[in-house]
mmCIF file with all atom_site columns, C-alpha atoms in Angstrom:
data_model
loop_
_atom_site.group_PDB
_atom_site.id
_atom_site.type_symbol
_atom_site.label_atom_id
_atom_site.label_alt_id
_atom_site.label_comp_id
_atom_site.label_asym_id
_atom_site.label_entity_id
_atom_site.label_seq_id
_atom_site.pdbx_PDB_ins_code
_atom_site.Cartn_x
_atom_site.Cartn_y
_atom_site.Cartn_z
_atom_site.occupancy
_atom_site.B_iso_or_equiv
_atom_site.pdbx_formal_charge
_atom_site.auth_seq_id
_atom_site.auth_comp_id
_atom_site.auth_asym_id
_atom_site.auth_atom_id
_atom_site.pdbx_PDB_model_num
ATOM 1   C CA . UNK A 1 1   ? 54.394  22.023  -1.064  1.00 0.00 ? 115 UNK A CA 1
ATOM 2   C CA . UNK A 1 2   ? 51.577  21.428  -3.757  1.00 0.00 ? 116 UNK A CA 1
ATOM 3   C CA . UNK A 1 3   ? 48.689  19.296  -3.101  1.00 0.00 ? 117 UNK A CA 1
ATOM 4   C CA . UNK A 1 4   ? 49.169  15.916  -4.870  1.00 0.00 ? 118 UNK A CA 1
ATOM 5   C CA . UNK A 1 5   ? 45.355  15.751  -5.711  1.00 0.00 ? 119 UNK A CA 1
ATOM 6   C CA . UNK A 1 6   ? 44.233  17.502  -8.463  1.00 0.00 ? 120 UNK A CA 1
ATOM 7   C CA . UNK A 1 7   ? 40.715  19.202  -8.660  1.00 0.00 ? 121 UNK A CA 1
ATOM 8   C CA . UNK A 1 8   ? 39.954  16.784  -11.472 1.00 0.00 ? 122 UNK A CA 1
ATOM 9   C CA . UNK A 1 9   ? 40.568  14.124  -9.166  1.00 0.00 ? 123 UNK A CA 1
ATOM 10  C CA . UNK A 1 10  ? 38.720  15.350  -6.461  1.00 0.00 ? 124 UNK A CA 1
ATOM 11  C CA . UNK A 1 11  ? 35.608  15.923  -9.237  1.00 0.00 ? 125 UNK A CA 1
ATOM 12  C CA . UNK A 1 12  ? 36.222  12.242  -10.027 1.00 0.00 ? 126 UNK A CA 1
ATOM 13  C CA . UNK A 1 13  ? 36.406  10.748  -6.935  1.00 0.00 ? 127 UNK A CA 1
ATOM 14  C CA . UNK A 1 14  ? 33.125  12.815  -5.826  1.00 0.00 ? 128 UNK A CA 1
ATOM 15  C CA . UNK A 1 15  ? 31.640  11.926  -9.036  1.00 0.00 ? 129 UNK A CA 1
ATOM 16  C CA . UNK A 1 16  ? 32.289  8.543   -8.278  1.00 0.00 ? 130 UNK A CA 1
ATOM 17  C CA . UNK A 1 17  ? 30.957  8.540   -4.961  1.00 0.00 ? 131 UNK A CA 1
ATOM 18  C CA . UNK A 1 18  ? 27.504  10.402  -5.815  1.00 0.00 ? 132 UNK A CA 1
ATOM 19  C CA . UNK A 1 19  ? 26.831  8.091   -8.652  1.00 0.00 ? 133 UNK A CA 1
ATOM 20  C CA . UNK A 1 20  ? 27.595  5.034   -6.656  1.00 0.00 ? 134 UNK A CA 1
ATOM 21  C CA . UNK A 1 21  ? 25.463  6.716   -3.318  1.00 0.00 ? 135 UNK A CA 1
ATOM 22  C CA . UNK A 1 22  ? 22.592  6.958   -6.038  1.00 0.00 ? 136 UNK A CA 1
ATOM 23  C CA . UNK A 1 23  ? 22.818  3.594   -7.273  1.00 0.00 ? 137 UNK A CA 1
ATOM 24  C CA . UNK A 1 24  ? 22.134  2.395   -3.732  1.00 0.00 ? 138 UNK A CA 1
ATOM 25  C CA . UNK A 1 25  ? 19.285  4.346   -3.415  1.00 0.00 ? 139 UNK A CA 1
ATOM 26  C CA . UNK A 1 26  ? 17.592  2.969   -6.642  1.00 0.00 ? 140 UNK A CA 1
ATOM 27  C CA . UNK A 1 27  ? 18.227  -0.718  -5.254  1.00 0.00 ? 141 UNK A CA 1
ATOM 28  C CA . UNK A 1 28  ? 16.249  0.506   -2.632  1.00 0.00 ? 142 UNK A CA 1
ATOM 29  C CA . UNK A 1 29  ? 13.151  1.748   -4.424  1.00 0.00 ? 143 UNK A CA 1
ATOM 30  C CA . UNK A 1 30  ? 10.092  -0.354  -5.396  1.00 0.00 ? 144 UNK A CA 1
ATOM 31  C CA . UNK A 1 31  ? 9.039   -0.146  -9.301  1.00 0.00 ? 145 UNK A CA 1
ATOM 32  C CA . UNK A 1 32  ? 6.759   -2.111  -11.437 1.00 0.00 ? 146 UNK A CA 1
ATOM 33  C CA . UNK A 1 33  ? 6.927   -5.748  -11.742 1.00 0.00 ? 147 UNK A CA 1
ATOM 34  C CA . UNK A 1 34  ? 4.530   -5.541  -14.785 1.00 0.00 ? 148 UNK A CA 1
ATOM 35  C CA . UNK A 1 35  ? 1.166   -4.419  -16.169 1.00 0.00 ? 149 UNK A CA 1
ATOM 36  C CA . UNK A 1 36  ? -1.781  -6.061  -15.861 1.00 0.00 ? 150 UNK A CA 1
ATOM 37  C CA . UNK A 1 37  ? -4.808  -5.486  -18.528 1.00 0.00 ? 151 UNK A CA 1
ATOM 38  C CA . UNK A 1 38  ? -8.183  -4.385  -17.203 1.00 0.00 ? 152 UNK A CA 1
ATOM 39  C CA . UNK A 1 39  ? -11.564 -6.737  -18.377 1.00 0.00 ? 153 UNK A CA 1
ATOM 40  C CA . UNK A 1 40  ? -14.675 -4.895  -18.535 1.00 0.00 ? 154 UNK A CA 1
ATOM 41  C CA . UNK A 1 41  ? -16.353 -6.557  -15.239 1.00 0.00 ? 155 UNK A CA 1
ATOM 42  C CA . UNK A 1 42  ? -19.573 -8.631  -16.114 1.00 0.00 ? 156 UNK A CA 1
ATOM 43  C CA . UNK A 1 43  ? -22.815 -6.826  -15.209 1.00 0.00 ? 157 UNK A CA 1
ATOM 44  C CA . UNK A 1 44  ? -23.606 -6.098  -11.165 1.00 0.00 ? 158 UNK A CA 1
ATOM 45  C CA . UNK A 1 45  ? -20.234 -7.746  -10.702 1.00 0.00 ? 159 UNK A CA 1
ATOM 46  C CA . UNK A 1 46  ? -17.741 -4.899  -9.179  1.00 0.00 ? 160 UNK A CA 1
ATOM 47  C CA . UNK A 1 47  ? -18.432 -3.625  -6.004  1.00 0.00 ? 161 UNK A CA 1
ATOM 48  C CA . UNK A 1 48  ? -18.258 0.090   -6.008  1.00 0.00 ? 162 UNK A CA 1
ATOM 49  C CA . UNK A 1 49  ? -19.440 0.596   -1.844  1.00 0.00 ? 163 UNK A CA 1
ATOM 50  C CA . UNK A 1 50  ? -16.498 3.010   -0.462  1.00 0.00 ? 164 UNK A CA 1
ATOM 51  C CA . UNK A 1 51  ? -15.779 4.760   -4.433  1.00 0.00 ? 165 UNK A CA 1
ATOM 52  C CA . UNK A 1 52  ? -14.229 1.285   -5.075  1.00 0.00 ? 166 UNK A CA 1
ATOM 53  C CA . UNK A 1 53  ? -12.628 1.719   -9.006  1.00 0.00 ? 167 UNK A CA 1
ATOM 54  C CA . UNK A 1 54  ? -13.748 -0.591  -11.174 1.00 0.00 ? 168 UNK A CA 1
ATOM 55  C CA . UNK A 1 55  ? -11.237 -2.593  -13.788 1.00 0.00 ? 169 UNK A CA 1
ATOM 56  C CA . UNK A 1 56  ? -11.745 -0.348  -17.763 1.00 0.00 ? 170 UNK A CA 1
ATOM 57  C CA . UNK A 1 57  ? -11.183 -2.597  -20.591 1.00 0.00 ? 171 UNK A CA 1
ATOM 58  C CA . UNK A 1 58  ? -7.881  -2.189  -22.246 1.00 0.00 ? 172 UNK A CA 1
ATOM 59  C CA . UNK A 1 59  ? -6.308  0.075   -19.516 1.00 0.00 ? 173 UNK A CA 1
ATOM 60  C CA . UNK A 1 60  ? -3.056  -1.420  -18.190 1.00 0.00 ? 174 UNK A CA 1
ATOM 61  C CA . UNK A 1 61  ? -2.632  -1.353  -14.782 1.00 0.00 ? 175 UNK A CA 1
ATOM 62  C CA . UNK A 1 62  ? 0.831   -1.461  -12.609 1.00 0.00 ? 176 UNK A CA 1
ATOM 63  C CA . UNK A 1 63  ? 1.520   -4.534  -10.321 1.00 0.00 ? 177 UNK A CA 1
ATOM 64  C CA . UNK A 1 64  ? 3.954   -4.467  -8.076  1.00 0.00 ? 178 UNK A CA 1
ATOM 65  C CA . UNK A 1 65  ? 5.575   -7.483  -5.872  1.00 0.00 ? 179 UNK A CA 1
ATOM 66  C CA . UNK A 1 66  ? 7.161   -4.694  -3.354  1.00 0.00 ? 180 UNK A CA 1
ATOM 67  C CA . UNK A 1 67  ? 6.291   -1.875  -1.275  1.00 0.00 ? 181 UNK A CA 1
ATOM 68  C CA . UNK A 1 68  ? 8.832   0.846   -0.200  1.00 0.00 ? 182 UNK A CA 1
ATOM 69  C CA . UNK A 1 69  ? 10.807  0.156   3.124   1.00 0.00 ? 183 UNK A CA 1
ATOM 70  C CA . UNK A 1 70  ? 9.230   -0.289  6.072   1.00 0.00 ? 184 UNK A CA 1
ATOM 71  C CA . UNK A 1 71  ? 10.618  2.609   9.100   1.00 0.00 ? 185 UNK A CA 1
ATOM 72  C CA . UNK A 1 72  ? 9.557   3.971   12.190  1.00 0.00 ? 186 UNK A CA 1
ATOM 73  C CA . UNK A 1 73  ? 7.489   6.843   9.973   1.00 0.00 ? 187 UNK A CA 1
ATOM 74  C CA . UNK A 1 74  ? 6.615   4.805   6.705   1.00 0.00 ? 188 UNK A CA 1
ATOM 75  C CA . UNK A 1 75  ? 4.923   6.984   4.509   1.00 0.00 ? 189 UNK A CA 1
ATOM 76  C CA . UNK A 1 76  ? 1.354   5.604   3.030   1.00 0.00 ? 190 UNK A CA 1
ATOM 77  C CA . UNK A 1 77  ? -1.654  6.573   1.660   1.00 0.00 ? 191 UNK A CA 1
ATOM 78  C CA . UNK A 1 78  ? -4.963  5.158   3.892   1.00 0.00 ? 192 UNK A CA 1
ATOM 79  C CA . UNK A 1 79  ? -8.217  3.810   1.716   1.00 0.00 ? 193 UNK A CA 1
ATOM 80  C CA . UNK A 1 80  ? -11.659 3.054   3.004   1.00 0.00 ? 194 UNK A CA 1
ATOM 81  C CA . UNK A 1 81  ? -12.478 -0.538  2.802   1.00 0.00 ? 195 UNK A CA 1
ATOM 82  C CA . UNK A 1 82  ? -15.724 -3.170  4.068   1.00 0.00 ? 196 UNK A CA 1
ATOM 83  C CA . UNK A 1 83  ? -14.188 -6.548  5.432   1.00 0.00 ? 197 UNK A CA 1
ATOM 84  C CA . UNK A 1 84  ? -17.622 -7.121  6.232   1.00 0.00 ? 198 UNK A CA 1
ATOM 85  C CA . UNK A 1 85  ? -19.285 -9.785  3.516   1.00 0.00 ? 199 UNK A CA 1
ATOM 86  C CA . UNK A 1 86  ? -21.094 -8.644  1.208   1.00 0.00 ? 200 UNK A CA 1
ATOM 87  C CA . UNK A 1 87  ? -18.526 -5.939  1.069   1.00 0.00 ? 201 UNK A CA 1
ATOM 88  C CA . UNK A 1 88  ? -16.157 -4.109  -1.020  1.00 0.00 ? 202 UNK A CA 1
ATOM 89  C CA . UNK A 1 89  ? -13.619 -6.187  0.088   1.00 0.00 ? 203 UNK A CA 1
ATOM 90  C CA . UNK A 1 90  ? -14.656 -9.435  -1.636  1.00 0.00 ? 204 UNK A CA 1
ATOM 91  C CA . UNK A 1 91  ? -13.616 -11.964 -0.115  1.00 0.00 ? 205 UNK A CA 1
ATOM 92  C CA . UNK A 1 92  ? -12.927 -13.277 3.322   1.00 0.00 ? 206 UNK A CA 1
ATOM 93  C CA . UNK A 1 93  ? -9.534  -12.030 4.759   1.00 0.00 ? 207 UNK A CA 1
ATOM 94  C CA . UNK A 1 94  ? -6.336  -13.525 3.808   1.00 0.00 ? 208 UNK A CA 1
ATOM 95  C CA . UNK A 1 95  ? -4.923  -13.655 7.463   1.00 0.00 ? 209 UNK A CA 1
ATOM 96  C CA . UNK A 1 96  ? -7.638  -16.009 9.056   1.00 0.00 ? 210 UNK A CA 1
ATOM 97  C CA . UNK A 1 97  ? -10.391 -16.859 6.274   1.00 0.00 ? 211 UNK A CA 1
ATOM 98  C CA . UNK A 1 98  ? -13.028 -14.645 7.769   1.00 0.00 ? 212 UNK A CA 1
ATOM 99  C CA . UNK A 1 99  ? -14.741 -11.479 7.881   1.00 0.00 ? 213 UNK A CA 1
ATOM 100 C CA . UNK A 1 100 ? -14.488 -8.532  10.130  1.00 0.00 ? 214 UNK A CA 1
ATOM 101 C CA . UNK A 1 101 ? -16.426 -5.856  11.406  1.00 0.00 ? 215 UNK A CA 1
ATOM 102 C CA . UNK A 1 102 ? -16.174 -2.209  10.367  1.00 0.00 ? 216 UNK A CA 1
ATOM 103 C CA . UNK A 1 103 ? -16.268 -1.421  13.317  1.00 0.00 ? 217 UNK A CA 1
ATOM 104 C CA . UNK A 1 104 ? -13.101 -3.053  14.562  1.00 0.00 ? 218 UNK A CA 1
ATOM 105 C CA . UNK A 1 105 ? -9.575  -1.167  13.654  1.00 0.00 ? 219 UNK A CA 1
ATOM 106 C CA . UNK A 1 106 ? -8.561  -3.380  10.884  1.00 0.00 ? 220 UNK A CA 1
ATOM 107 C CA . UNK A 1 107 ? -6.334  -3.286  7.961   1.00 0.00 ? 221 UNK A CA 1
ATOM 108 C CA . UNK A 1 108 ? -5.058  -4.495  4.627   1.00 0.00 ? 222 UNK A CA 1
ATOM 109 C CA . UNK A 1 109 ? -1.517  -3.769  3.279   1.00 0.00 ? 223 UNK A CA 1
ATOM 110 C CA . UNK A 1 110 ? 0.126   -3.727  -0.044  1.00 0.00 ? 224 UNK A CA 1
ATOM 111 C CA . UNK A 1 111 ? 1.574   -7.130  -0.675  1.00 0.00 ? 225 UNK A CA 1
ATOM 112 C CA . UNK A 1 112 ? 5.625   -5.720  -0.303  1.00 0.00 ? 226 UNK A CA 1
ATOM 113 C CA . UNK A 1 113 ? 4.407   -4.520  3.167   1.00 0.00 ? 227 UNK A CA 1
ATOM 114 C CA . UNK A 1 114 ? 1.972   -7.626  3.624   1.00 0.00 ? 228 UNK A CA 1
ATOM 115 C CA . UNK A 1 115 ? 5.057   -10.167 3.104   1.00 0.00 ? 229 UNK A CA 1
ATOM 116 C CA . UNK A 1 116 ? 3.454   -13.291 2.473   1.00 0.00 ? 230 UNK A CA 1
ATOM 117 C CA . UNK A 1 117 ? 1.261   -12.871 5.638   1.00 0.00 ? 231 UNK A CA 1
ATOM 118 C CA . UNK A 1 118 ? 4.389   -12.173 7.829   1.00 0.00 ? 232 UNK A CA 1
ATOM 119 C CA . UNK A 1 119 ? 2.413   -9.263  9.245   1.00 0.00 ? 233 UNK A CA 1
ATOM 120 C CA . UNK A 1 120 ? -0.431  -11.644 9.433   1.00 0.00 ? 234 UNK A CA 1
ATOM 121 C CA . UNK A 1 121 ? -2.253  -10.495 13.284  1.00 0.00 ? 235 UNK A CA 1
ATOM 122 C CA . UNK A 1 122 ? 0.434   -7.754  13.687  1.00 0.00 ? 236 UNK A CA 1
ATOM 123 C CA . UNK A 1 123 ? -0.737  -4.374  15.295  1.00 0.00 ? 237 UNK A CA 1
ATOM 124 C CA . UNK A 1 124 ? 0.635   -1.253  13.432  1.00 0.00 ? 238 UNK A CA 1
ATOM 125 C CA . UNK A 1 125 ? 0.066   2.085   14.193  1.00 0.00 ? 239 UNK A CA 1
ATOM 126 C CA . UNK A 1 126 ? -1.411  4.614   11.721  1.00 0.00 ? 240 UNK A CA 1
ATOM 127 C CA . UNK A 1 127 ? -0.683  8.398   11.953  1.00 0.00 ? 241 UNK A CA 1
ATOM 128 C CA . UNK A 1 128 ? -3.268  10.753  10.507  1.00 0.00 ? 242 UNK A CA 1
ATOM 129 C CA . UNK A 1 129 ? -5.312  14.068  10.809  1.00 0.00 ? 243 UNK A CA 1
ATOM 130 C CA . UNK A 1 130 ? -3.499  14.729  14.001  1.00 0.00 ? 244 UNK A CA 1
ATOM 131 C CA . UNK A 1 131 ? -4.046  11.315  15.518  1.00 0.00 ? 245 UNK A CA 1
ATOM 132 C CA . UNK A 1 132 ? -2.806  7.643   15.906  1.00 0.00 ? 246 UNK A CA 1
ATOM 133 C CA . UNK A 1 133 ? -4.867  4.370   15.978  1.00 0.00 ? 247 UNK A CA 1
ATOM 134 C CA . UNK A 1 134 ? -3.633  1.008   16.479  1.00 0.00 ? 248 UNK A CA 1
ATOM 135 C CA . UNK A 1 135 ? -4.728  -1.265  14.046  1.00 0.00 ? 249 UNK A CA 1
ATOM 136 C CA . UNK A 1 136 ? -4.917  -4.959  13.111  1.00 0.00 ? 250 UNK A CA 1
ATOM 137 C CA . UNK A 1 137 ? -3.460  -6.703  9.813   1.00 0.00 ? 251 UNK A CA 1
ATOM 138 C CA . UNK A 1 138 ? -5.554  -9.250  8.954   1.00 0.00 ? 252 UNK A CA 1
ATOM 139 C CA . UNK A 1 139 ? -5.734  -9.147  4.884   1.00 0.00 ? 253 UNK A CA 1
ATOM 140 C CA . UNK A 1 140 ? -3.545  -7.769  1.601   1.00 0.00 ? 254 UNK A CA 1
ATOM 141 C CA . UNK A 1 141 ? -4.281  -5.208  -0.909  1.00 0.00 ? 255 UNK A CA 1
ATOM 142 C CA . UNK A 1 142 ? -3.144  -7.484  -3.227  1.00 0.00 ? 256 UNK A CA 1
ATOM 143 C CA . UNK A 1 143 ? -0.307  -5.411  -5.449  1.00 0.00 ? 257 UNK A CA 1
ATOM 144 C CA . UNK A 1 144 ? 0.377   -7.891  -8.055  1.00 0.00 ? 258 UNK A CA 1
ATOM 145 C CA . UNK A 1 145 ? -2.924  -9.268  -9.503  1.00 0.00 ? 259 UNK A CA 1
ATOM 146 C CA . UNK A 1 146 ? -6.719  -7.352  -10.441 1.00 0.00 ? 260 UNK A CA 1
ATOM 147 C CA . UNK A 1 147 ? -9.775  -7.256  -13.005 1.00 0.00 ? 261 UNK A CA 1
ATOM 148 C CA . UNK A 1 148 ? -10.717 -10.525 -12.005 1.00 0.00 ? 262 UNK A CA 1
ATOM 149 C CA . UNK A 1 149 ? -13.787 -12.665 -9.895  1.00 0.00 ? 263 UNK A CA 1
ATOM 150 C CA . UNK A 1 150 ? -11.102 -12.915 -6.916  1.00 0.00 ? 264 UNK A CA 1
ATOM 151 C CA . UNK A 1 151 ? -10.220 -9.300  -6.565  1.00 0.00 ? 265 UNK A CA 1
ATOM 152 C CA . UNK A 1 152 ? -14.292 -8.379  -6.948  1.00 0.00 ? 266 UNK A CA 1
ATOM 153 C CA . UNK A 1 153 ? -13.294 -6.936  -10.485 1.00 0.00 ? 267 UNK A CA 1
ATOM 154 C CA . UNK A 1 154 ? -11.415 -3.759  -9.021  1.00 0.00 ? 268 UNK A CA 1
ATOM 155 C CA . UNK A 1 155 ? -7.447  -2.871  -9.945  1.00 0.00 ? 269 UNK A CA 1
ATOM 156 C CA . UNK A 1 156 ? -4.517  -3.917  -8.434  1.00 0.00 ? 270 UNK A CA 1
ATOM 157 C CA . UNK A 1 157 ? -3.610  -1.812  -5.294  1.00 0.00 ? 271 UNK A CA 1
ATOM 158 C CA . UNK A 1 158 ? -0.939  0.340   -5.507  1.00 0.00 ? 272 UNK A CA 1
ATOM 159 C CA . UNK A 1 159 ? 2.102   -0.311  -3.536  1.00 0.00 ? 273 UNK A CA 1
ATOM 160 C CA . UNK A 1 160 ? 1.842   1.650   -0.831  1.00 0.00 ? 274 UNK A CA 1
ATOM 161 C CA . UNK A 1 161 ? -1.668  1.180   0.480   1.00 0.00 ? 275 UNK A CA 1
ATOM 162 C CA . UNK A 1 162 ? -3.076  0.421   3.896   1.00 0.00 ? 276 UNK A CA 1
ATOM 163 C CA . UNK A 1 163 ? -7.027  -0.014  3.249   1.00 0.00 ? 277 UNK A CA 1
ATOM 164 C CA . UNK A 1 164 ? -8.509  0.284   6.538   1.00 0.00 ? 278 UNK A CA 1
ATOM 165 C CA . UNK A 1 165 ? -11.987 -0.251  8.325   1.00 0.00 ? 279 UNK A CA 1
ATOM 166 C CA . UNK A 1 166 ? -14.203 2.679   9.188   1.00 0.00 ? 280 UNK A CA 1
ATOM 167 C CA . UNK A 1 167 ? -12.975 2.269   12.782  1.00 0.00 ? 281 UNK A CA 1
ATOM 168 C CA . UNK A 1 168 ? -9.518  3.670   12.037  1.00 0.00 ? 282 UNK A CA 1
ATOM 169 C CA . UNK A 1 169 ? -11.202 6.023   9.839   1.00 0.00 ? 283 UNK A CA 1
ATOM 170 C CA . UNK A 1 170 ? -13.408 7.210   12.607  1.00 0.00 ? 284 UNK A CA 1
ATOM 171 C CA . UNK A 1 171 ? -10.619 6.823   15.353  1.00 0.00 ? 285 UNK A CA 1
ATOM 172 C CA . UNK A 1 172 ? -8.622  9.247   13.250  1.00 0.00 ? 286 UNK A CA 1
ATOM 173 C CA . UNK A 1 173 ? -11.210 11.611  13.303  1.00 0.00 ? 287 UNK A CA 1
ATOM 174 C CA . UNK A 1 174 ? -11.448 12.589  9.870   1.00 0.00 ? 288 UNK A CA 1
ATOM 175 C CA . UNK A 1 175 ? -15.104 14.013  8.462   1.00 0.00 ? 289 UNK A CA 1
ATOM 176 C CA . UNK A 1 176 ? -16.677 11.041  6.959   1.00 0.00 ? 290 UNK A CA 1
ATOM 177 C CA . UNK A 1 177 ? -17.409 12.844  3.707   1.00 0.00 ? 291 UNK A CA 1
ATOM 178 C CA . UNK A 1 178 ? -13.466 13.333  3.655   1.00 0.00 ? 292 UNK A CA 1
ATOM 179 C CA . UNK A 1 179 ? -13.249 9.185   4.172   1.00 0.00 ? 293 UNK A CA 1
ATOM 180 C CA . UNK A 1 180 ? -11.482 7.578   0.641   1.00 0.00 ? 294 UNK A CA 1
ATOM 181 C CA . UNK A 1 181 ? -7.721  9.135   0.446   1.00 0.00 ? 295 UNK A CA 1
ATOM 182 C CA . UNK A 1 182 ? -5.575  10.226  3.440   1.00 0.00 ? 296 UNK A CA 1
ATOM 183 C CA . UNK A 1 183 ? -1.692  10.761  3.195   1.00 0.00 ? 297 UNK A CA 1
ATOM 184 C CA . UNK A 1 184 ? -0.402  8.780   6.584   1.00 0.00 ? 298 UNK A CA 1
ATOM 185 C CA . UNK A 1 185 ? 2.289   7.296   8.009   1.00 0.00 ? 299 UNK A CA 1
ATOM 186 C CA . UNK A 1 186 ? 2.239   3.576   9.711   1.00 0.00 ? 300 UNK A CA 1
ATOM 187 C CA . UNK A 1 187 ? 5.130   2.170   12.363  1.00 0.00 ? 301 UNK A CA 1
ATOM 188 C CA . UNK A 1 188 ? 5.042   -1.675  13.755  1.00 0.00 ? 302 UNK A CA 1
ATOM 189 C CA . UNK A 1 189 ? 2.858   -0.999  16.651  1.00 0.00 ? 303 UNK A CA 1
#
């Protein structure tokens, strides 16, 4: 007896299936919500401590109002940043108003991950150079806005950021002159 299914079904139906497999995979991924346009900070006015970037004039810059999902092994890249005042952080945190110590294991996260300060006070743990250090959320790397007074002049942050104190930087043992950039991965602690 023949098969009723013809191989140019079969390519069809799998053709079908694949394209509608990928399609739920793009849903899934973050892009661009827009472009922002760098202003040439005033004099003395971006903070540059930690290689901070300041905003060029004209550049456009992506903004982004998600971060890629969050798993048990999300997959980040880990900046250096002050929460001290007076440091390259700007401003107080967004979680409780205040300042922190470099020295305590403290983080910011892109503003998907940050969700409207959901993670506000939440412990994560960050995977690195061989190690893990719990760490504290207390502020966002704000992903959708940059170049201006409120964001000390620098970009927006990328969408898949988690700018953290020295303390996870030294708790991770990494070389200090290697501190700035560090492919990670983060879990709800």
């Amino acid at each position: 007896m023949k098969n009723p299914i013809s191989s140019t079904s079969l390519f069809l139906i799998s053709l079908l299936l694949v394209s509608t497999c990928l399609s739920f995979i793009e849903a899934k991924t973050c892009k661009p919500s827009g472009k922002l346009r760098g202003k040439k900070p005033p004099p003395g006015q971006c903070n540059q401590g930690n290689d901070s970037d300041c905003c060029k004039k004209g550049k456009l810059y992506p903004t982004y109002k998600c971060s890629p999902s969050v798993t048990s092994r999300t997959k980040a890249v880990l900046t250096i940043n002050s929460f001290e005042k007076g440091g390259d952080g700007g401003s107080p945190s967004e979680c409780d108003n205040k300042f922190h110590s470099d020295n305590t294991p403290v983080v910011a996260l892109s503003t998907g991950w940050f969700e409207n300060m959901k993670r506000c006070f939440q412990n994560i743990t960050i995977h690195g150079n061989g190690r893990s250090v719990k760490a504290m959320v207390v502020d966002e790397c704000d992903s959708t806005a940059g170049c201006d007074a409120d964001h000390d002049f620098q970009p927006p942050c990328p969408n898949n950021i988690v700018d953290a104190s020295k303390a996870v930087w030294k708790a991770l043992g990494v070389p200090k002159s290697d501190w700035g950039l560090l492919d990670i991965f983060w879990s709800q602690a």
